[in-house]
Amino acid sequence: MNTAPLTRRARAGGGRMTAQRRAVLQALQELGCAPTAEEIHTRARHIRSGLGLVTVYRTLETFAQEGLVQRLFLDDARGRYELMGGRHHHHLVCLSCGTIQSLNRCFLAAAERAARARGFKVTAHRFELFGYCRRCQAPAAR
Amino acid sequence: MNTAPLTRRARAGGGRMTAQRRAVLQALQELGCAPTAEEIHTRARHIRSGLGLVTVYRTLETFAQEGLVQRLFLDDARGRYELMGGRHHHHLVCLSCGTIQSLNRCFLAAAERAARARGFKVTAHRFELFGYCRRCQAPAAR
DNA sequence: TTAATTGCAAAGGATTTGCCCGCTC
DNA sequence: GAGCGGGCAAATCCTTTGCAATTAA
């Protein structure tokens, strides 16, 4: 798997490119859909043994600030991380086994149809918009 | 605020109706959109002083199992709770002040329009479907 | 009565912070 | 060489669990 473009983007963020960060990037790329920090750690450790979990957390936070990665929460309190810049997508989260699949469509009706088409039985959905409320835009939206 | 219907629903779940549980129900009803356990605790404590945070957590879990309440996660690791059974809706989460408003519309395009109409500047959105994947439906979807 | 429920204290899981050493630039 | 980045241990935050006392039904 080619991590060069990602490495380039990461360096553009201003930070140094270390073996650990490269390992995290590669793990993210290999794992795909919304892995947890621990899953990333386990995978990245195969690439760079001795890599600490704390380093993974710090690396992910750095990448998130650079816009390279986003953190999101699905149905539990564990943060999940994904590379930004791929095709915009959402998720199908299995309540039974925890499997997460990605879904390219974005509208509810179409999404539900797409989900059904792949044999996924939808029992609930969630849709959130993030941004700045009127009050916070007024002065200087921090 | 009338909590009788809620009380009825809660009792139908089989559990006992205590002053603590009534306080949590009332707090949920008063607080509205997706408060955290701590916010619920603070509010419910005004109704029933001495109420413990642990009791709030346990009560919320009980209610969630009875389908009276749902727990959800927005942009952080803290669980948030809402009464079920109201109008189906989603959320507008302010990244600056943390304010959460509810949004009745469910489709992206319409939702974005609705958000804009109330002066909310959307910078990101999330849409997740929950349910059972094909593999988990097959044997006995637990 | 008697099992469900509460409150306190302590445990747990995930994530963050402090500190110092090592490595990238 | 200077300062960013890494690793370890400890701290923190939110949530859950253990246990004895209390209370609804």
GROMACS .gro file of C-alpha atoms (C1' of nucleotides) in nm:
model
  334
    1MET     CA    1   0.000   0.000   0.000
    2ASN     CA    2   0.136   0.337  -0.100
    3THR     CA    3   0.163   0.585   0.184
    4ALA     CA    4   0.371   0.843   0.003
    5PRO     CA    5   0.085   1.085  -0.072
    6LEU     CA    6  -0.026   1.071   0.289
    7THR     CA    7   0.326   1.123   0.412
    8ARG     CA    8   0.349   1.427   0.193
    9ARG     CA    9   0.024   1.567   0.330
   10ALA     CA   10   0.134   1.497   0.685
   11ARG     CA   11   0.463   1.677   0.639
   12ALA     CA   12   0.285   1.969   0.482
   13GLY     CA   13   0.116   2.007   0.819
   14GLY     CA   14   0.450   2.115   0.958
   15GLY     CA   15   0.527   1.816   1.176
   16ARG     CA   16   0.818   1.578   1.152
   17MET     CA   17   0.782   1.249   0.979
   18THR     CA   18   0.891   0.971   1.206
   19ALA     CA   19   0.870   0.594   1.176
   20GLN     CA   20   0.591   0.596   1.433
   21ARG     CA   21   0.378   0.844   1.242
   22ARG     CA   22   0.435   0.658   0.921
   23ALA     CA   23   0.319   0.340   1.094
   24VAL     CA   24   0.002   0.509   1.215
   25LEU     CA   25  -0.071   0.642   0.867
   26GLN     CA   26  -0.021   0.302   0.714
   27ALA     CA   27  -0.240   0.135   0.976
   28LEU     CA   28  -0.517   0.388   0.914
   29GLN     CA   29  -0.495   0.322   0.545
   30GLU     CA   30  -0.504  -0.053   0.587
   31LEU     CA   31  -0.779  -0.063   0.847
   32GLY     CA   32  -1.020   0.155   0.657
   33CYS     CA   33  -1.348   0.218   0.827
   34ALA     CA   34  -1.344   0.394   1.163
   35PRO     CA   35  -1.101   0.190   1.374
   36THR     CA   36  -1.045   0.273   1.741
   37ALA     CA   37  -0.712   0.394   1.878
   38GLU     CA   38  -0.646   0.050   2.014
   39GLU     CA   39  -0.711  -0.119   1.681
   40ILE     CA   40  -0.481   0.129   1.514
   41HIS     CA   41  -0.220   0.066   1.781
   42THR     CA   42  -0.236  -0.310   1.734
   43ARG     CA   43  -0.198  -0.280   1.360
   44ALA     CA   44   0.067  -0.010   1.366
   45ARG     CA   45   0.269  -0.211   1.613
   46HIS     CA   46   0.319  -0.478   1.348
   47ILE     CA   47   0.478  -0.215   1.132
   48ARG     CA   48   0.678  -0.045   1.402
   49SER     CA   49   0.724  -0.268   1.704
   50GLY     CA   50   0.753  -0.099   2.038
   51LEU     CA   51   0.515   0.176   1.929
   52GLY     CA   52   0.331   0.304   2.233
   53LEU     CA   53  -0.042   0.352   2.261
   54VAL     CA   54   0.012   0.702   2.393
   55THR     CA   55   0.207   0.788   2.082
   56VAL     CA   56  -0.083   0.666   1.873
   57TYR     CA   57  -0.320   0.896   2.060
   58ARG     CA   58  -0.089   1.192   2.028
   59THR     CA   59  -0.024   1.122   1.662
   60LEU     CA   60  -0.393   1.095   1.587
   61GLU     CA   61  -0.459   1.422   1.762
   62THR     CA   62  -0.185   1.593   1.569
   63PHE     CA   63  -0.320   1.456   1.241
   64ALA     CA   64  -0.670   1.561   1.338
   65GLN     CA   65  -0.554   1.917   1.395
   66GLU     CA   66  -0.388   1.916   1.056
   67GLY     CA   67  -0.712   1.794   0.902
   68LEU     CA   68  -0.555   1.468   0.792
   69VAL     CA   69  -0.774   1.259   1.017
   70GLN     CA   70  -1.112   1.300   1.178
   71ARG     CA   71  -1.229   1.156   1.505
   72LEU     CA   72  -1.586   1.043   1.538
   73PHE     CA   73  -1.810   0.860   1.782
   74LEU     CA   74  -2.055   0.595   1.680
   75ASP     CA   75  -2.250   0.390   1.930
   76ASP     CA   76  -2.004   0.386   2.216
   77ALA     CA   77  -1.767   0.613   2.400
   78ARG     CA   78  -1.458   0.507   2.214
   79GLY     CA   79  -1.322   0.754   1.967
   80ARG     CA   80  -1.282   0.629   1.613
   81TYR     CA   81  -1.051   0.765   1.351
   82GLU     CA   82  -1.056   0.794   0.976
   83LEU     CA   83  -0.837   0.945   0.713
   84MET     CA   84  -0.992   1.253   0.559
   85GLY     CA   85  -0.988   1.321   0.192
   86GLY     CA   86  -1.131   0.997   0.066
   87ARG     CA   87  -1.478   0.984  -0.079
   88HIS     CA   88  -1.731   1.141   0.155
   89HIS     CA   89  -1.920   0.861   0.326
   90HIS     CA   90  -2.116   0.742   0.628
   91HIS     CA   91  -2.139   0.417   0.818
   92LEU     CA   92  -2.336   0.103   0.869
   93VAL     CA   93  -2.275  -0.010   1.225
   94CYS     CA   94  -2.380  -0.362   1.319
   95LEU     CA   95  -2.533  -0.366   1.666
   96SER     CA   96  -2.457  -0.732   1.701
   97CYS     CA   97  -2.097  -0.782   1.590
   98GLY     CA   98  -1.979  -0.423   1.574
   99THR     CA   99  -1.874  -0.447   1.213
  100ILE     CA  100  -1.856  -0.112   1.041
  101GLN     CA  101  -1.907  -0.078   0.670
  102SER     CA  102  -1.888   0.242   0.477
  103LEU     CA  103  -2.174   0.382   0.280
  104ASN     CA  104  -2.120   0.631   0.004
  105ARG     CA  105  -2.469   0.764  -0.024
  106CYS     CA  106  -2.569   1.044   0.198
  107PHE     CA  107  -2.945   1.088   0.190
  108LEU     CA  108  -3.163   0.890   0.418
  109ALA     CA  109  -3.402   0.728   0.175
  110ALA     CA  110  -3.129   0.639  -0.069
  111ALA     CA  111  -2.904   0.530   0.215
  112GLU     CA  112  -3.164   0.300   0.356
  113ARG     CA  113  -3.217   0.152   0.016
  114ALA     CA  114  -2.843   0.104  -0.027
  115ALA     CA  115  -2.818  -0.055   0.314
  116ARG     CA  116  -3.102  -0.292   0.243
  117ALA     CA  117  -2.942  -0.383  -0.085
  118ARG     CA  118  -2.644  -0.517   0.097
  119GLY     CA  119  -2.854  -0.716   0.339
  120PHE     CA  120  -2.819  -0.472   0.625
  121LYS     CA  121  -3.131  -0.440   0.838
  122VAL     CA  122  -3.164  -0.082   0.956
  123THR     CA  123  -3.321  -0.043   1.300
  124ALA     CA  124  -3.211   0.310   1.380
  125HIS     CA  125  -3.021   0.593   1.225
  126ARG     CA  126  -2.860   0.911   1.333
  127PHE     CA  127  -2.785   1.224   1.146
  128GLU     CA  128  -2.604   1.519   1.296
  129LEU     CA  129  -2.496   1.852   1.161
  130PHE     CA  130  -2.197   2.026   1.314
  131GLY     CA  131  -2.103   2.386   1.281
  132TYR     CA  132  -2.159   2.718   1.447
  133CYS     CA  133  -2.480   2.850   1.588
  134ARG     CA  134  -2.593   3.201   1.518
  135ARG     CA  135  -2.471   3.328   1.853
  136CYS     CA  136  -2.122   3.190   1.802
  137GLN     CA  137  -2.084   3.321   1.449
  138ALA     CA  138  -2.159   3.677   1.547
  139PRO     CA  139  -1.848   3.797   1.735
  140ALA     CA  140  -1.567   3.578   1.606
  141ALA     CA  141  -1.654   3.214   1.562
  142ARG     CA  142  -1.349   3.116   1.764
  143MET     CA  143  -4.457   1.990   3.348
  144ASN     CA  144  -4.664   1.676   3.343
  145THR     CA  145  -4.468   1.362   3.401
  146ALA     CA  146  -4.763   1.129   3.450
  147PRO     CA  147  -4.756   0.975   3.102
  148LEU     CA  148  -4.386   0.909   3.135
  149THR     CA  149  -4.431   0.761   3.478
  150ARG     CA  150  -4.691   0.530   3.336
  151ARG     CA  151  -4.462   0.421   3.057
  152ALA     CA  152  -4.178   0.368   3.300
  153ARG     CA  153  -4.387   0.152   3.528
  154ALA     CA  154  -4.508  -0.048   3.234
  155GLY     CA  155  -4.145  -0.145   3.192
  156GLY     CA  156  -4.179  -0.345   3.511
  157GLY     CA  157  -3.958  -0.141   3.739
  158ARG     CA  158  -4.055   0.036   4.058
  159MET     CA  159  -4.134   0.403   4.054
  160THR     CA  160  -3.920   0.582   4.307
  161ALA     CA  161  -3.874   0.949   4.381
  162GLN     CA  162  -3.529   0.926   4.222
  163ARG     CA  163  -3.660   0.785   3.897
  164ARG     CA  164  -3.936   1.040   3.885
  165ALA     CA  165  -3.676   1.313   3.930
  166VAL     CA  166  -3.467   1.177   3.644
  167LEU     CA  167  -3.774   1.161   3.419
  168GLN     CA  168  -3.867   1.514   3.501
  169ALA     CA  169  -3.513   1.638   3.445
  170LEU     CA  170  -3.501   1.467   3.108
  171GLN     CA  171  -3.827   1.628   3.013
  172GLU     CA  172  -3.716   1.972   3.124
  173LEU     CA  173  -3.369   1.958   2.973
  174GLY     CA  174  -3.478   1.847   2.630
  175CYS     CA  175  -3.204   1.801   2.380
  176ALA     CA  176  -2.938   1.540   2.453
  177PRO     CA  177  -2.812   1.631   2.801
  178THR     CA  178  -2.522   1.441   2.959
  179ALA     CA  179  -2.560   1.229   3.272
  180GLU     CA  180  -2.402   1.505   3.473
  181GLU     CA  181  -2.642   1.767   3.343
  182ILE     CA  182  -2.931   1.539   3.422
  183HIS     CA  183  -2.790   1.478   3.766
  184THR     CA  184  -2.755   1.848   3.839
  185ARG     CA  185  -3.111   1.918   3.732
  186ALA     CA  186  -3.264   1.614   3.898
  187ARG     CA  187  -3.089   1.698   4.221
  188HIS     CA  188  -3.297   2.014   4.245
  189ILE     CA  189  -3.603   1.796   4.240
  190ARG     CA  190  -3.477   1.525   4.467
  191SER     CA  191  -3.183   1.645   4.677
  192GLY     CA  192  -2.929   1.386   4.772
  193LEU     CA  193  -2.981   1.201   4.447
  194GLY     CA  194  -2.655   1.031   4.355
  195LEU     CA  195  -2.488   1.044   4.017
  196VAL     CA  196  -2.456   0.667   4.019
  197THR     CA  197  -2.829   0.637   4.056
  198VAL     CA  198  -2.874   0.862   3.757
  199TYR     CA  199  -2.650   0.637   3.549
  200ARG     CA  200  -2.832   0.326   3.663
  201THR     CA  201  -3.171   0.479   3.610
  202LEU     CA  202  -3.081   0.592   3.261
  203GLU     CA  203  -2.958   0.246   3.176
  204THR     CA  204  -3.277   0.090   3.305
  205PHE     CA  205  -3.487   0.334   3.105
  206ALA     CA  206  -3.277   0.271   2.798
  207GLN     CA  207  -3.338  -0.101   2.825
  208GLU     CA  208  -3.709  -0.036   2.852
  209GLY     CA  209  -3.691   0.180   2.542
  210LEU     CA  210  -3.793   0.490   2.732
  211VAL     CA  211  -3.464   0.665   2.675
  212GLN     CA  212  -3.188   0.641   2.419
  213ARG     CA  213  -2.821   0.705   2.470
  214LEU     CA  214  -2.627   0.867   2.193
  215PHE     CA  215  -2.284   1.010   2.127
  216LEU     CA  216  -2.226   1.334   1.946
  217ASP     CA  217  -1.886   1.495   1.916
  218ASP     CA  218  -1.729   1.370   2.236
  219ALA     CA  219  -1.704   1.059   2.448
  220ARG     CA  220  -1.974   1.157   2.693
  221GLY     CA  221  -2.296   0.971   2.660
  222ARG     CA  222  -2.606   1.182   2.604
  223TYR     CA  223  -2.961   1.085   2.680
  224GLU     CA  224  -3.297   1.163   2.534
  225LEU     CA  225  -3.651   1.055   2.597
  226MET     CA  226  -3.781   0.835   2.320
  227GLY     CA  227  -4.123   0.870   2.175
  228GLY     CA  228  -4.115   1.236   2.092
  229ARG     CA  229  -4.102   1.350   1.733
  230HIS     CA  230  -3.816   1.184   1.548
  231HIS     CA  231  -3.538   1.435   1.515
  232HIS     CA  232  -3.167   1.501   1.480
  233HIS     CA  233  -2.927   1.760   1.616
  234LEU     CA  234  -2.744   2.079   1.546
  235VAL     CA  235  -2.430   2.077   1.756
  236CYS     CA  236  -2.238   2.401   1.794
  237LEU     CA  237  -1.865   2.337   1.780
  238SER     CA  238  -1.798   2.658   1.961
  239CYS     CA  239  -2.033   2.668   2.259
  240GLY     CA  240  -2.162   2.313   2.258
  241THR     CA  241  -2.523   2.416   2.232
  242ILE     CA  242  -2.745   2.145   2.096
  243GLN     CA  243  -3.063   2.225   1.910
  244SER     CA  244  -3.302   1.973   1.770
  245LEU     CA  245  -3.385   1.950   1.406
  246ASN     CA  246  -3.699   1.780   1.289
  247ARG     CA  247  -3.608   1.726   0.929
  248CYS     CA  248  -3.420   1.419   0.840
  249PHE     CA  249  -3.284   1.451   0.488
  250LEU     CA  250  -2.957   1.615   0.428
  251ALA     CA  251  -3.045   1.878   0.174
  252ALA     CA  252  -3.360   1.981   0.357
  253ALA     CA  253  -3.177   1.964   0.689
  254GLU     CA  254  -2.902   2.190   0.568
  255ARG     CA  255  -3.159   2.435   0.443
  256ALA     CA  256  -3.340   2.421   0.776
  257ALA     CA  257  -3.015   2.472   0.963
  258ARG     CA  258  -2.919   2.768   0.750
  259ALA     CA  259  -3.262   2.915   0.803
  260ARG     CA  260  -3.196   2.938   1.173
  261GLY     CA  261  -2.856   3.094   1.123
  262PHE     CA  262  -2.661   2.780   1.188
  263LYS     CA  263  -2.349   2.747   0.975
  264VAL     CA  264  -2.295   2.383   0.887
  265THR     CA  265  -1.931   2.280   0.858
  266ALA     CA  266  -1.971   1.904   0.884
  267HIS     CA  267  -2.237   1.646   0.921
  268ARG     CA  268  -2.265   1.285   1.015
  269PHE     CA  269  -2.520   1.028   0.929
  270GLU     CA  270  -2.513   0.675   1.064
  271LEU     CA  271  -2.739   0.379   1.019
  272PHE     CA  272  -2.755   0.117   1.292
  273GLY     CA  273  -2.892  -0.229   1.265
  274TYR     CA  274  -2.781  -0.580   1.182
  275CYS     CA  275  -2.548  -0.682   0.905
  276ARG     CA  276  -2.627  -0.974   0.683
  277ARG     CA  277  -2.401  -1.209   0.874
  278CYS     CA  278  -2.565  -1.131   1.207
  279GLN     CA  279  -2.918  -1.163   1.082
  280ALA     CA  280  -2.863  -1.511   0.951
  281PRO     CA  281  -2.840  -1.733   1.260
  282ALA     CA  282  -3.024  -1.545   1.533
  283ALA     CA  283  -2.959  -1.174   1.543
  284ARG     CA  284  -2.870  -1.198   1.910
  285DT     C1'  285  -4.216  -0.954   5.353
  286DT     C1'  286  -3.866  -0.943   5.008
  287DA     C1'  287  -3.662  -0.838   4.595
  288DA     C1'  288  -3.563  -0.409   4.368
  289DT     C1'  289  -3.324   0.019   4.433
  290DT     C1'  290  -3.012   0.353   4.641
  291DG     C1'  291  -2.574   0.558   4.797
  292DC     C1'  292  -2.110   0.536   4.891
  293DA     C1'  293  -1.658   0.395   4.783
  294DA     C1'  294  -1.377   0.171   4.490
  295DA     C1'  295  -1.275  -0.024   4.038
  296DG     C1'  296  -1.244   0.016   3.530
  297DG     C1'  297  -1.170   0.166   3.059
  298DA     C1'  298  -1.034   0.522   2.756
  299DT     C1'  299  -0.768   0.921   2.703
  300DT     C1'  300  -0.449   1.286   2.855
  301DT     C1'  301  -0.050   1.483   3.094
  302DG     C1'  302   0.433   1.518   3.305
  303DC     C1'  303   0.883   1.424   3.248
  304DC     C1'  304   1.297   1.311   3.038
  305DC     C1'  305   1.545   1.096   2.674
  306DG     C1'  306   1.626   1.041   2.169
  307DC     C1'  307   1.587   1.158   1.705
  308DT     C1'  308   1.457   1.461   1.298
  309DC     C1'  309   1.552   1.859   1.063
  310DG     C1'  310   2.231   2.167   1.828
  311DA     C1'  311   1.764   2.276   1.917
  312DG     C1'  312   1.335   2.144   1.962
  313DC     C1'  313   0.987   1.827   1.828
  314DG     C1'  314   0.839   1.369   1.917
  315DG     C1'  315   0.837   0.917   2.183
  316DG     C1'  316   0.787   0.615   2.580
  317DC     C1'  317   0.675   0.525   3.042
  318DA     C1'  318   0.411   0.608   3.454
  319DA     C1'  319   0.076   0.855   3.669
  320DA     C1'  320  -0.331   1.137   3.647
  321DT     C1'  321  -0.797   1.240   3.478
  322DC     C1'  322  -1.254   1.187   3.312
  323DC     C1'  323  -1.661   0.929   3.261
  324DT     C1'  324  -1.891   0.516   3.374
  325DT     C1'  325  -1.963   0.073   3.602
  326DT     C1'  326  -1.945  -0.251   3.997
  327DG     C1'  327  -1.959  -0.431   4.495
  328DC     C1'  328  -2.193  -0.411   4.901
  329DA     C1'  329  -2.480  -0.292   5.279
  330DA     C1'  330  -2.882  -0.018   5.398
  331DT     C1'  331  -3.341   0.129   5.241
  332DT     C1'  332  -3.788   0.107   5.037
  333DA     C1'  333  -4.177   0.013   4.693
  334DA     C1'  334  -4.518  -0.317   4.611
   0.00000   0.00000   0.00000
